[in-house]
Coordinates of C-alpha atoms and ligand atoms in Angstrom, one line a residue:
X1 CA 142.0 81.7 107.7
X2 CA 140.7 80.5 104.4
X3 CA 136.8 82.0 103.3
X4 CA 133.7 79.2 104.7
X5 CA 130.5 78.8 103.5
X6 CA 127.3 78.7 105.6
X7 CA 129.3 76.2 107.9
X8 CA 131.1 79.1 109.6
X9 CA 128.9 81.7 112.0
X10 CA 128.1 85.1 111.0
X11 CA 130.9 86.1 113.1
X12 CA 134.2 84.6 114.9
X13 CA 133.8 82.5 117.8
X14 CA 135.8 84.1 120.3
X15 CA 135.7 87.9 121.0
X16 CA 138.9 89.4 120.1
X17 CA 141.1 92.0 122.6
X18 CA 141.7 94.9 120.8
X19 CA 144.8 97.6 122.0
X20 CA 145.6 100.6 120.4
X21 CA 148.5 100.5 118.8
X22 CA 151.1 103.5 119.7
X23 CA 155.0 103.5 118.8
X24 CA 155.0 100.4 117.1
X25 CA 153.5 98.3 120.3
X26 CA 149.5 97.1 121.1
X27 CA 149.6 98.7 124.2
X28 CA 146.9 98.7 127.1
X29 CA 144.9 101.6 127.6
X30 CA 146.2 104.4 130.2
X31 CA 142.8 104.8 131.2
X32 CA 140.4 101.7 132.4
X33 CA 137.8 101.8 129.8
X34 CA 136.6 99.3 128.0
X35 CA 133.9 99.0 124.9
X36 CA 132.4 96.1 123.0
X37 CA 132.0 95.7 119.2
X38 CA 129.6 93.7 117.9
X39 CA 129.1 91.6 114.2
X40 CA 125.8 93.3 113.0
X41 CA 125.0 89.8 111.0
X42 CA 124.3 88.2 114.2
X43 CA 124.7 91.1 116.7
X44 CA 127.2 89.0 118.7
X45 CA 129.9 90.4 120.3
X46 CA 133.4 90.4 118.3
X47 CA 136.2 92.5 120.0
X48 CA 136.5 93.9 123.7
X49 CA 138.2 96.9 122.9
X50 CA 140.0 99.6 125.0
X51 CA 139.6 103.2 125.0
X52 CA 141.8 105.5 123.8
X53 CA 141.7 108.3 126.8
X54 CA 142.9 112.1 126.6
X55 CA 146.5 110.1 128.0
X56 CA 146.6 107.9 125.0
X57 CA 146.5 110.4 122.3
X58 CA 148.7 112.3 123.9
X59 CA 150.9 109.4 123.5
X60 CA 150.3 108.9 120.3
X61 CA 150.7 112.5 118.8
X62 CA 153.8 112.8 120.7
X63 CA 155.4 109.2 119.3
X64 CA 154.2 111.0 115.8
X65 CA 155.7 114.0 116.0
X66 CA 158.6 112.0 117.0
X67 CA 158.9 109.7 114.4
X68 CA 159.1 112.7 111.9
X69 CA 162.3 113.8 112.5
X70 CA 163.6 110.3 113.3
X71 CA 164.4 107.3 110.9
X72 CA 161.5 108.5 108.8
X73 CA 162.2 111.9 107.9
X74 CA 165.5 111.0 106.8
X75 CA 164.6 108.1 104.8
X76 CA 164.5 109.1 100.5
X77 CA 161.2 109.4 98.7
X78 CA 162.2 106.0 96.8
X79 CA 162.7 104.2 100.3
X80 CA 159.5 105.2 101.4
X81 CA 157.7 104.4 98.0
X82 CA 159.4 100.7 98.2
X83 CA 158.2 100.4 102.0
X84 CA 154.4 101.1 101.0
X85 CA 154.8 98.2 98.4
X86 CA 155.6 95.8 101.2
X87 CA 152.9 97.2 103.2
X88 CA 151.2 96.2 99.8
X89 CA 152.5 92.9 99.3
X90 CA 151.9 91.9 102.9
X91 CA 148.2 93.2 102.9
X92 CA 148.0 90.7 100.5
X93 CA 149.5 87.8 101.8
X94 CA 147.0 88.6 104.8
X95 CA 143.6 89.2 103.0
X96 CA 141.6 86.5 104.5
X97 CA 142.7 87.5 107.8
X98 CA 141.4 90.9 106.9
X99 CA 138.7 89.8 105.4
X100 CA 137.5 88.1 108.5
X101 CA 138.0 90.7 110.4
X102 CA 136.1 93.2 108.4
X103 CA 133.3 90.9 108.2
X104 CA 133.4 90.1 112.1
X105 CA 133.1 93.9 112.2
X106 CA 130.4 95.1 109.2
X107 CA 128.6 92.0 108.4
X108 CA 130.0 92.5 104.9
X109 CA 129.7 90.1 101.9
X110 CA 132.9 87.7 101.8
X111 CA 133.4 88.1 97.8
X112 CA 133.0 91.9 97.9
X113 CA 135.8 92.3 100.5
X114 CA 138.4 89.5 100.1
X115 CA 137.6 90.0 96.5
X116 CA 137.0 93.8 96.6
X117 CA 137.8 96.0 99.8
X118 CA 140.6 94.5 101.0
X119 CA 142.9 94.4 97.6
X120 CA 141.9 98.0 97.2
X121 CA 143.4 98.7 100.5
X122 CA 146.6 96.7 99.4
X123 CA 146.8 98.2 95.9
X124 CA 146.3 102.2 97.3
X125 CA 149.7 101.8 99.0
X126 CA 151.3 100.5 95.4
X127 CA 149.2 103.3 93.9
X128 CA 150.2 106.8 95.9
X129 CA 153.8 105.0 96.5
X130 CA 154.1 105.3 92.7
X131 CA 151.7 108.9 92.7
X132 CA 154.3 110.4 95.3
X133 CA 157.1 109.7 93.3
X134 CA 156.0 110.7 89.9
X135 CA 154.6 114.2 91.5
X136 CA 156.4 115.0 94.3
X137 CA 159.3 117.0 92.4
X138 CA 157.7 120.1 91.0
X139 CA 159.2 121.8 87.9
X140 CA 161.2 125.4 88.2
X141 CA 160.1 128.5 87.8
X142 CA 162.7 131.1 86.3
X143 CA 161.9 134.3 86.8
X144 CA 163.3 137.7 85.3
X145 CA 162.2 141.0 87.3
X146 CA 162.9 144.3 88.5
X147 CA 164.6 143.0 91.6
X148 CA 167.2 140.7 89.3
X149 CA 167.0 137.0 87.7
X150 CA 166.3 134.7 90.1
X151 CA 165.3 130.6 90.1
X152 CA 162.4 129.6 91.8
X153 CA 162.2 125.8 93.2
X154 CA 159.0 124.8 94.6
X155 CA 159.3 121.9 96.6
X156 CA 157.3 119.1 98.7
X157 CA 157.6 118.8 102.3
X158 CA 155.6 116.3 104.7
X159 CA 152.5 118.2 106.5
X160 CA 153.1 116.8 109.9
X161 CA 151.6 114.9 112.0
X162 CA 148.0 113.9 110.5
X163 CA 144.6 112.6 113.0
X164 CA 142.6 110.5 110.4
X165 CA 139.3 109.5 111.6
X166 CA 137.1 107.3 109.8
X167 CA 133.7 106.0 108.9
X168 CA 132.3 102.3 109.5
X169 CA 130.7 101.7 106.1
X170 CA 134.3 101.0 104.3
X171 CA 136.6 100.6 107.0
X172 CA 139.7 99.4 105.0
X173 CA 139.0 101.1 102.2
X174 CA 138.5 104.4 103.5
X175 CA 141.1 104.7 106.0
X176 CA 144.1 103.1 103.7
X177 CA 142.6 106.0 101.0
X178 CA 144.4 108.4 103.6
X179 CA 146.8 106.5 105.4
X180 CA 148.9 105.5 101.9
X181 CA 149.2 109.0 100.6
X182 CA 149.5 110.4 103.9
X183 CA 152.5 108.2 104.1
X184 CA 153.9 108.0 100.7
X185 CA 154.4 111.8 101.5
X186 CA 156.6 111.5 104.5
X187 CA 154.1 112.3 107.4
X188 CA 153.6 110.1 110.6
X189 CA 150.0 109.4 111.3
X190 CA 147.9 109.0 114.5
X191 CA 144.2 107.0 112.9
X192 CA 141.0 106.7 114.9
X193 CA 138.7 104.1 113.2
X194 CA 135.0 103.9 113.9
X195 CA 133.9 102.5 117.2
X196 CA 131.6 100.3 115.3
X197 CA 134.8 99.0 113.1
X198 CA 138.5 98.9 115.4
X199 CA 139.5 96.0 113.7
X200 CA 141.6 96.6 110.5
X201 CA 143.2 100.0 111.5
X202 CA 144.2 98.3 114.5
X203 CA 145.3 95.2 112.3
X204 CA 147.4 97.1 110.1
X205 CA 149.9 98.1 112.9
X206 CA 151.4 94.4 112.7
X207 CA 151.5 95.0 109.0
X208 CA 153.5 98.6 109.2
X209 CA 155.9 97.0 112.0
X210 CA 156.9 94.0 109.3
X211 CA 156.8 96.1 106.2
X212 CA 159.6 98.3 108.3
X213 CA 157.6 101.2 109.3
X214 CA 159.5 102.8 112.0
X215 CA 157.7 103.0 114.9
X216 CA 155.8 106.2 115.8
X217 CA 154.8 106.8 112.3
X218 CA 151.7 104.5 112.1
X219 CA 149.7 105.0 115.6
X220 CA 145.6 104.2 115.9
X221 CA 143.6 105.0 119.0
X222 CA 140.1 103.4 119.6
X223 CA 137.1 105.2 121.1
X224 CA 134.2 107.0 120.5
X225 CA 133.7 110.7 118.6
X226 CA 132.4 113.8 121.3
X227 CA 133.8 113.9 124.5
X228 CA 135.9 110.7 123.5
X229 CA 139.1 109.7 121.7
X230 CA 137.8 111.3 118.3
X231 CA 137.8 115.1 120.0
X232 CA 140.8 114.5 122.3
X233 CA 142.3 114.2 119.1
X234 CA 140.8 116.7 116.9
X235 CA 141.9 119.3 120.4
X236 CA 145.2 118.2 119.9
X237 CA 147.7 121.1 119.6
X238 CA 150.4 118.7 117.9
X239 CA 148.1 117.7 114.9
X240 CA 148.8 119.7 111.7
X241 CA 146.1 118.3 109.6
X242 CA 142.9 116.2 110.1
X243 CA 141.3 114.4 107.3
X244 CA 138.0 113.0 108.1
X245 CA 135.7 111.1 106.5
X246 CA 131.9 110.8 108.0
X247 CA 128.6 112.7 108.5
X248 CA 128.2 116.2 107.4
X249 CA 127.1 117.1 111.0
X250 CA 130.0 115.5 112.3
X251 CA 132.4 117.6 109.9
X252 CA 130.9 120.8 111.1
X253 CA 131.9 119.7 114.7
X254 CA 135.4 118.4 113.5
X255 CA 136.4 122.3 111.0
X256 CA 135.0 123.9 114.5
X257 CA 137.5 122.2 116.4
X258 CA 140.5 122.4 113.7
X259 CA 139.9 126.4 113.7
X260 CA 141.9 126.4 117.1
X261 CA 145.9 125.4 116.4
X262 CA 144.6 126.5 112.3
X263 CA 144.7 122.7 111.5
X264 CA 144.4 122.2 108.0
X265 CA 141.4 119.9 107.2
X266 CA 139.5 117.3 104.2
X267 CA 136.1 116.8 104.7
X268 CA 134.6 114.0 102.7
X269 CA 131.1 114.1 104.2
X270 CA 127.6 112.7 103.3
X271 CA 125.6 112.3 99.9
X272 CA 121.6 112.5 98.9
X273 CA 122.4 110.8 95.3
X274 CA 120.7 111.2 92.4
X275 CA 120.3 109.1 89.4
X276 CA 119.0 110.4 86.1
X277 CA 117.6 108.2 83.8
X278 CA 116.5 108.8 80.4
X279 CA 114.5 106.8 78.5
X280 CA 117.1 106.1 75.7
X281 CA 119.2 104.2 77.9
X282 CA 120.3 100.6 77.5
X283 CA 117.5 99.5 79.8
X284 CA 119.0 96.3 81.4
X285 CA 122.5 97.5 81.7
X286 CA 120.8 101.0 83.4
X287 CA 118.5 99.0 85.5
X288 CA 121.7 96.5 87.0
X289 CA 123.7 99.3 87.4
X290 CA 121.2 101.5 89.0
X291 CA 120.2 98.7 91.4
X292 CA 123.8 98.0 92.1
X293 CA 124.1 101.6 93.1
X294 CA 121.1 101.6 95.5
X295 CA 122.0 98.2 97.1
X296 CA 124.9 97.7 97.0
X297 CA 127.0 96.7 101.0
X298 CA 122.6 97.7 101.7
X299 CA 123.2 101.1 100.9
X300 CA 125.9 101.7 103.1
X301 CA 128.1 103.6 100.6
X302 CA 128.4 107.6 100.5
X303 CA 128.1 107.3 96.7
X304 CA 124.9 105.2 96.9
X305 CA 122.0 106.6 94.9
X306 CA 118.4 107.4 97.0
X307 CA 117.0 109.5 94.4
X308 CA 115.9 108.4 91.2
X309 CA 114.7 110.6 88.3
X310 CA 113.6 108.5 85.1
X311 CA 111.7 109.8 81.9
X312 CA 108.1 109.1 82.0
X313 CA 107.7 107.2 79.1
X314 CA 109.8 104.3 80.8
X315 CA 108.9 105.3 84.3
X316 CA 106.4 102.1 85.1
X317 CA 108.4 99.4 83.2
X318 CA 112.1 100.9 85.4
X319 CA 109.8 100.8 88.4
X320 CA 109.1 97.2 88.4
X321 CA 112.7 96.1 86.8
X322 CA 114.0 97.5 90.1
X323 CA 111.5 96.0 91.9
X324 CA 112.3 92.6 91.0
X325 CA 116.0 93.9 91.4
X326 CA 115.4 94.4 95.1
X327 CA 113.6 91.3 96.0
X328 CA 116.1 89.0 94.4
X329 CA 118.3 90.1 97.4
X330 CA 119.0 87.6 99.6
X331 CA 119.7 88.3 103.6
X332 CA 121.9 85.3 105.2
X333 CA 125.5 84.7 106.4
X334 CA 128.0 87.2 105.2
X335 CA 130.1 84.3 104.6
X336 CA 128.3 82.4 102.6
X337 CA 128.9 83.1 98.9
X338 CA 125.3 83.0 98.1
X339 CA 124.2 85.8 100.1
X340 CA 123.7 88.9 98.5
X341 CA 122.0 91.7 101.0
X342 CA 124.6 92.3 104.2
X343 CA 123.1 94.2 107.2
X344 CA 122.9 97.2 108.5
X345 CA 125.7 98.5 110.5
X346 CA 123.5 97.9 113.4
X347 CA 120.8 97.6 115.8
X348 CA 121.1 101.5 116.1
X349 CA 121.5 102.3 113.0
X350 CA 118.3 100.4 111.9
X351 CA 116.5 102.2 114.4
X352 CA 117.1 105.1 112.4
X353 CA 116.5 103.6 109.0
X354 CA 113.1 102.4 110.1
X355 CA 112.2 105.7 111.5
X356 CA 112.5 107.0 107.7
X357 CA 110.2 104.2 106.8
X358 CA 107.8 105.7 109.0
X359 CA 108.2 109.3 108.0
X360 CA 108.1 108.0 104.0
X361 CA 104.6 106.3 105.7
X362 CA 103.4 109.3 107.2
X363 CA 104.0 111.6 103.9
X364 CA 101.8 109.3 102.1
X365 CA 104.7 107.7 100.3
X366 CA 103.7 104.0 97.6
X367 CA 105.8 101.4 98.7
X368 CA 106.8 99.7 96.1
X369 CA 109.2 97.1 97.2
X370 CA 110.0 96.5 101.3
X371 CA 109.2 99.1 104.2
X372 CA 110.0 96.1 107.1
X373 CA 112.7 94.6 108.6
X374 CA 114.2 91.4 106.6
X375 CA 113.2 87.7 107.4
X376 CA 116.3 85.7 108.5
X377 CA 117.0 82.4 110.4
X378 CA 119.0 80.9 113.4
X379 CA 121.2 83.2 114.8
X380 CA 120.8 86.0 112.1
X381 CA 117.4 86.8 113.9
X382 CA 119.3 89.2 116.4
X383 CA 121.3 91.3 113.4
X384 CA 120.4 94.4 112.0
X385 CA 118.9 93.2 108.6
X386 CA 116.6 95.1 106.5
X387 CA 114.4 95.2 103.4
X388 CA 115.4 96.8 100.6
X389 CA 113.0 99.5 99.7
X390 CA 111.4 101.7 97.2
X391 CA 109.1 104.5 96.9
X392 CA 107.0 106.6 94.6
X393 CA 104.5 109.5 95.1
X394 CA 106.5 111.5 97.5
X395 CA 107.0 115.3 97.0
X396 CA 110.5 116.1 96.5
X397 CA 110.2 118.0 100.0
X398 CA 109.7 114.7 101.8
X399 CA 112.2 113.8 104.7
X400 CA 113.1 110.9 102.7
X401 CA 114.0 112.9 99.6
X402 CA 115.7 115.4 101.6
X403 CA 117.9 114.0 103.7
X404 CA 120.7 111.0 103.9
X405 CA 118.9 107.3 105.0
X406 CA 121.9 105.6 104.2
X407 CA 120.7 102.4 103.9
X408 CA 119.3 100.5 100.8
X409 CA 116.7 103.0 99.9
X410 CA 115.5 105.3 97.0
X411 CA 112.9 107.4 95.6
X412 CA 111.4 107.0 92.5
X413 CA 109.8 110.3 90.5
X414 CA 109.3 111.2 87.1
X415 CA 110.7 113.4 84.4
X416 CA 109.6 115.0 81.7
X417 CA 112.2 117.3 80.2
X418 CA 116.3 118.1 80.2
X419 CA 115.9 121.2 82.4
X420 CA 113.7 119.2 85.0
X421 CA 115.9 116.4 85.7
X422 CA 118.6 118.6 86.3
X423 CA 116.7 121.1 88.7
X424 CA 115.5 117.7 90.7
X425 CA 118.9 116.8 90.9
X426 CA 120.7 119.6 92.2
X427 CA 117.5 120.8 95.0
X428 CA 119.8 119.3 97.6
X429 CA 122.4 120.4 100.2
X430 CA 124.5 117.8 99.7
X431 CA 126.9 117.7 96.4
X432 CA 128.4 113.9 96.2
X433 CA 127.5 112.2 93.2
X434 CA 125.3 111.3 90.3
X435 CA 125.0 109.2 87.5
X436 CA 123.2 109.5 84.0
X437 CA 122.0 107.0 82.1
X438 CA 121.1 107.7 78.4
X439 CA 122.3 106.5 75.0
X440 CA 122.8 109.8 74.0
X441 CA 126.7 110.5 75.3
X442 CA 126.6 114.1 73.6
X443 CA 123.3 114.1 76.4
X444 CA 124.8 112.7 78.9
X445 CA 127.8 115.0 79.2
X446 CA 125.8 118.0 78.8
X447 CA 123.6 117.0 81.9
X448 CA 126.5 115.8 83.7
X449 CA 128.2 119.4 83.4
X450 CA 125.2 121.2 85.0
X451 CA 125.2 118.7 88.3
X452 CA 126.0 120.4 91.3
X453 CA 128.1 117.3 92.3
X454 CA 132.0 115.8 92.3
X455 CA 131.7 112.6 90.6
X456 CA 129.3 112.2 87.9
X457 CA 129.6 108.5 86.2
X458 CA 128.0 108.1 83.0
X459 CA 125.7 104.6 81.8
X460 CA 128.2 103.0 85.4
X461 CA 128.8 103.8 89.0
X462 CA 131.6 103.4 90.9
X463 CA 134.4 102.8 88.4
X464 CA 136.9 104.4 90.8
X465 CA 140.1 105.9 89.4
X466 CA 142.1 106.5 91.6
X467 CA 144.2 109.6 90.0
X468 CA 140.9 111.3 89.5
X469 CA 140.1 114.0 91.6
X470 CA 137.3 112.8 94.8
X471 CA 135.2 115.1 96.9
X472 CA 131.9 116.8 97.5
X473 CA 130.3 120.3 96.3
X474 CA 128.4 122.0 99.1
X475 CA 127.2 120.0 102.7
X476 CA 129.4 117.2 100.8
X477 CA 132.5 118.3 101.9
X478 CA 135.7 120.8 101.5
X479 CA 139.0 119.8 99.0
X480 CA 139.9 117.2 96.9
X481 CA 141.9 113.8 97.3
X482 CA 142.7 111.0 94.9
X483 CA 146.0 111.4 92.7
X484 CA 148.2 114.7 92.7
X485 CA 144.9 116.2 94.7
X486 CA 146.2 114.3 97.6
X487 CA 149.8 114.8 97.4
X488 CA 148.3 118.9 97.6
X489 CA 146.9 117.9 100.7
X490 CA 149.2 115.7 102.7
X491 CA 152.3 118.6 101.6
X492 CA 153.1 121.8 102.4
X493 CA 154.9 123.5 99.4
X494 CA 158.2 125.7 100.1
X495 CA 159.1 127.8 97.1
X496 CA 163.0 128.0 97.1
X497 CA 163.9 131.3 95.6
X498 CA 167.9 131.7 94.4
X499 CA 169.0 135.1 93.3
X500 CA 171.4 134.9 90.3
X501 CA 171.7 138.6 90.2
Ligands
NAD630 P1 130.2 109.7 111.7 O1 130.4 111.1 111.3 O2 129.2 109.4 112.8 O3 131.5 109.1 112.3 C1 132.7 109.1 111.6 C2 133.9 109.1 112.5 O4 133.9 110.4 113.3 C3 133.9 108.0 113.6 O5 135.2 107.6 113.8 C4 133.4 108.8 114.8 O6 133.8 108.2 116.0 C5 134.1 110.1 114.6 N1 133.4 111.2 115.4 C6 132.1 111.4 115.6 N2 132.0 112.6 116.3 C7 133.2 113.2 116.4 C8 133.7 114.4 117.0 N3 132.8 115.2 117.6 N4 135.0 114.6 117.0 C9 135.8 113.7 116.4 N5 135.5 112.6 115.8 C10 134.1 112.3 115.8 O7 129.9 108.9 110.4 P2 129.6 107.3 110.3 O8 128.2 107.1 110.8 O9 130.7 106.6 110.8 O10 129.6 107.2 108.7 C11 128.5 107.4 107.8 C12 128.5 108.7 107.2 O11 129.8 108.9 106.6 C13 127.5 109.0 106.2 O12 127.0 110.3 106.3 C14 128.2 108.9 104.9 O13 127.7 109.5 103.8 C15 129.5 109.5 105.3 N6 130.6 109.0 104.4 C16 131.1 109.9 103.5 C17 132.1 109.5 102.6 C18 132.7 110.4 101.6 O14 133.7 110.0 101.0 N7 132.1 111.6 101.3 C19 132.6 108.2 102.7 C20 132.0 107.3 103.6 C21 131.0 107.8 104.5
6OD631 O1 136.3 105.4 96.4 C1 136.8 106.2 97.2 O2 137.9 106.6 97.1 C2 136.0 106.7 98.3 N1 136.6 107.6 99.1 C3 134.8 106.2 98.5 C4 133.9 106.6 99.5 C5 132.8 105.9 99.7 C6 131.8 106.3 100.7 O3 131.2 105.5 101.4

C-alpha cells in the first residue's frame, strides 16, 4: 500500500485481527482473550488481538525446541545465511506494508520508517547472515603440555530455544536486532512484541514462511508482561536464553525469573542521557544534532538525550537555538510528510510524561520551551501528542534529572570546567549513552573515555554500526550485542580437544 499524504487517516480504517503465529500457522488463541491496540495519532482502535495464554507458549516453546533438531538444525551455516537474505529481500519488497503497519501501531513519521526503520530491519538479516558466517568458525588452539600434544577446536553451536520480548518505541527495529542473529546462529525463536505494538512481529511470520523458514523456528505470542504471556514465557523451563529489551524495572523482574532453569539473559534496559557541550563546538551542527537527539520519534528512543550540560559562555545563545529547535516541530498526521513531532505512545504514557511536567513545576524548574500537551486538529484531538519541552534552573537531584521521562524532554544546566561536565554526566544510575560536542577531538576523546556509558558519539548521535559492540554500564543493562558480541550471545561454545599423544 503505497505512502499518502494528509488524505489518508492517522491510522487504517478497518481494525485488523491479529493471531499469534506458532509452527508456521496464525493460529487462534487457546484461551478466549482478547485485547485492543490502538494508533496513538488518533487513539483509534487498529488490531483486535488475541492473547497468548500459559497454553499458547507452551505451544510455541515446544514447536521451537522442535524445530531445532528438525530441517533447521541440519541445514549448513551458508543455507541459513542465504535464507536470512530472502527474509531480507522480501522485507523489502513489503516495506510499505510494514510501514503502515508500524505507523497504525506507534504513530510514527512515514519517512523515518519506510525510509528508516523498516530497511534497517531488512538489512540486519543481510548483516548478521554475513556476521555469522565470517565469525562463526573460530581458529585452533594447539597446545603442548604435561599431559601430551593435543589440538583444541572451539566451536559454535546454536543456544536453543530463545524468548525475545520487546519494547514499543522501535518495534521493527528492535526485535529484527535479535531475531536476525538469533537466527543466523541456528536457534529457533519464540518473540513476544509489546502489547502496545503486535503488528510487525506478528507480520513477519508470513515473511519467514515465504523466505523458507521451517516452521517452528520463528513463533510470536501476543499479550501483556506480569501475570500474562511475557512471564508465562520468561517461567518457561524450555527457554535457554531470554533477550529483552525494555525498562530497567522490568529487567530486574525478567534476570529474577531467568535465575530458575539458569536461563542465560541480555538486558538492554533504560537511559538518563547526557549531552556535553563545549563551547568550541560547531554551534549549528551541535545544536541540529543535539535537537535531533532530544526529539527525535518525541523522545521515544533509549539513546535520546534528557540532560544537557553546555559551557557557560555559550549557555544562553544554545538555550534559545534549541528553543526555536523545539517549536519548529510540527504535530499532525504521521503520514503526511510534513509532519515532524509523532506522538506519544499513548494516552497512558502521557499520563506519565505530564506528571514529570508537574514534578519539574513543583521543583521550581524555568520552562523554557513547552510544559502542555500539543494543539492538533480533527481527529488528532484524541491522540497522545505532546509539547516538546525544555528546562533550566533545576538541581541535578530533581525527579526530572534523575530519572527516565522518555519523551521529548531535557534539562538544560551549565558548565564550567572539564572535571565538572564529566561528574554531571556520570551522577546517574543508568549507563546508556552520551555524546560530546567540541572542536577539540583530542577533548572530546578524553571526556568520552571517562563516561560511565556504552556508546559515546562524538560532534553526531546515532550513527549506528552495527559490528560495534551495543549495551549499557550499570541500571542500563548486562552484555553486549551488535557484531561478533552477538554471535557470543546467541552460541554456546564447545571446545573440541584431540589428543595426538
Ligand atoms: P517495558 O519494560 O514496559 O516492556 C517491554 C516488554 O516487556 C513488553 O513486551 C512487555 O510486555 C514486557 N514485560 C513487561 N513486564 C514483564 C514481565 N514481568 N515479564 C516478562 N515480560 C514483561 O518497556 P517499554 O515501556 O515497552 O519500553 C520503554 C523502555 O524500554 C524504556 O525504559 C527504554 O529506555 C527502554 N529501551 C531500552 C533500549 C536499549 O537498547 N537499552 C531500547 C529500547 C527501549
Ligand atoms: O540501534 C540499536 O541497535 C538499538 N538497539 C537501539 C536501541 C534504541 C532504543 O530505543
Amino acid at each position: 500500500m503505497p505512502p499518502e499524504g494528509n488524505a489518508r487517516p492517522a491510522t487504517t480504517t478497518k481494525p485488523r485481527r491479529l493471531h499469534n503465529f506458532i509452527d508456521g500457522a496464525y493460529a487462534q488463541s487457546a484461551g478466549a482473550k482478547t485485547f485492543e491496540s490502538r494508533c496513538p495519532a488518533d487513539n483509534s482502535i487498529v488490531a483486535i488481538v488475541d492473547e497468548a495464554s500459559r497454553a499458547d507458549v507452551d505451544q510455541a516453546v515446544s514447536s521451537a525446541r522442535a524445530a531445532l533438531t528438525g530441517p533447521w538444525g541440519k541445514i549448513s551455516l551458508d543455507e541459513r545465511a542465504a535464507i536470512l537474505h530472502s527474509i531480507a529481500d522480501l522485507i523489502d519488497e513489503r516495506a510499505a506494508d510494514f510501514a503502515d503497519a508500524e505507523i497504525s501501531d506507534t504513530g510514527k513519521l512515514i519517512g523515518p520508517t519506510l525510509n528508516g526503520e523498516i530497511p534497517r530491519g531488512a538489512m540486519q538479516f543481510r548483516v548478521f547472515a554475513d556476521i555469522a558466517k565470517d565469525g562463526f568458525a573460530m581458529a585452533p588452539i594447539a597446545s603442548q603440555t604435561p599431559m601430551g600434544k593435543a589440538a583444541n577446536y572451539p566451536e559454535r553451536a546454536p543456544k536453543g530455544v530463545i524468548a525475545t520480548i520487546c519494547p514499543w518505541n522501535l518495534p521493527f527495529v528492535l526485535s529484527t536486532w535479535k531475531i536476525a542473529p538469533a537466527l543466523a546462529c541456528g536457534n529457533t525463536l519464540v518473540v513476544k512484541p509489546s502489547e502496545e505494538t503486535p503488528m510487525t512481529a506478528t507480520l513477519l511470520g508470513a515473511v519467514m514462511n515465504d523466505a523458507g523458514v521451517p516452521p517452528g523456528v520463528y513463533n510470536v505470542v501476543n499479550g501483556f508482561g506480569a501475570g500474562s504471556t511475557g512471564a508465562f514465557l520468561v517461567a518457561h523451563p524450555d527457554i535457554n536464553a531470554i533477550t529483552f529489551t525494555g525498562e530497567t524495572r522490568t529487567g530486574a523482574a525478567i534476570m529474577a525469573g531467568a535465575a530458575d532453569g539458569i536461563k542465560d539473559i541480555s538486558l538492554e534496559l533504560g537511559g538518563k542521557n547526557p549531552g556535553i557541550i563545549f563551547a568550541d563546538c560547531d554551534f549549528e551542527k551541535a545544536v541540529a544534532g543535539t535537537a535531533a537527539s532530544v526529539f527525535h520519534n518525541c523522545g521515544q528512543v533509549c539513546l535520546c538525550t534528557e540532560r544537557l550540560y553546555v559551557e557557560r559562555v555559550i549557555f544562553d545563545k544554545f538555550v534559545a537555538a534549541l528553543k526555536a529547535k523545539a517549536e519548529a516541530l510540527k504535530p499532525g498526521n504521521p503520514r503526511d510528510p510534513a509532519t515532524t513531532l509523532p506522538p506519544l505512545i499513548s494516552i497512558g504514557h502521557r499520563e506519565k510524561v505530564l506528571d514529570y511536567f508537574k514534578a519539574a513545576h513543583d521543583d521550581g524548574a524555568t520552562v523554557v520551551s513547552g510544559g502542555g500537551i500539543a494543539q492538533t486538529d480533527g481527529a488528532l484531538v484524541e491522540g497522545a501528542w505532546i509539547e516538546p519541552t525544555i528546562w533550566t534552573g533545576l538541581s541535578e537531584s530533581s525527579r526530572v534529572v534523575k530519572e527516565e521521562v522518555f519523551g521529548p524532554v531535557c534539562h538544560i544546566q551549565p558548565f564550567d570546567t572539564e572535571d565538572e561536565a564529566v561528574a554531571y554526566a556520570n551522577d546517574s544510575d543508568y549507563g546508556l549513552a552520551a555524546t560530546v560536542w567540541s572542536g577539540d577531538s583530542t577533548r572530546a576523546r578524553r571526556i568520552a573515555s571517562q563516561i560511565e556509558v556504552g556508546v559515546v558519539w562524538v560532534n553526531g548521535w546515532m550513527i549506528r554500526e552495527l559490528r560495534s559492540p551495543f549495551g549499557g554500564f550499570k541500571h542500563s543493562g548486562i552484555g553486549r550485542e551488535g557484531g561478533a558480541f552477538s554471535l557470543d550471545f546467541y552460541t554456546e561454545i564447545r571446545n573440541v580437544c584431540v589428543s595426538e599423544g
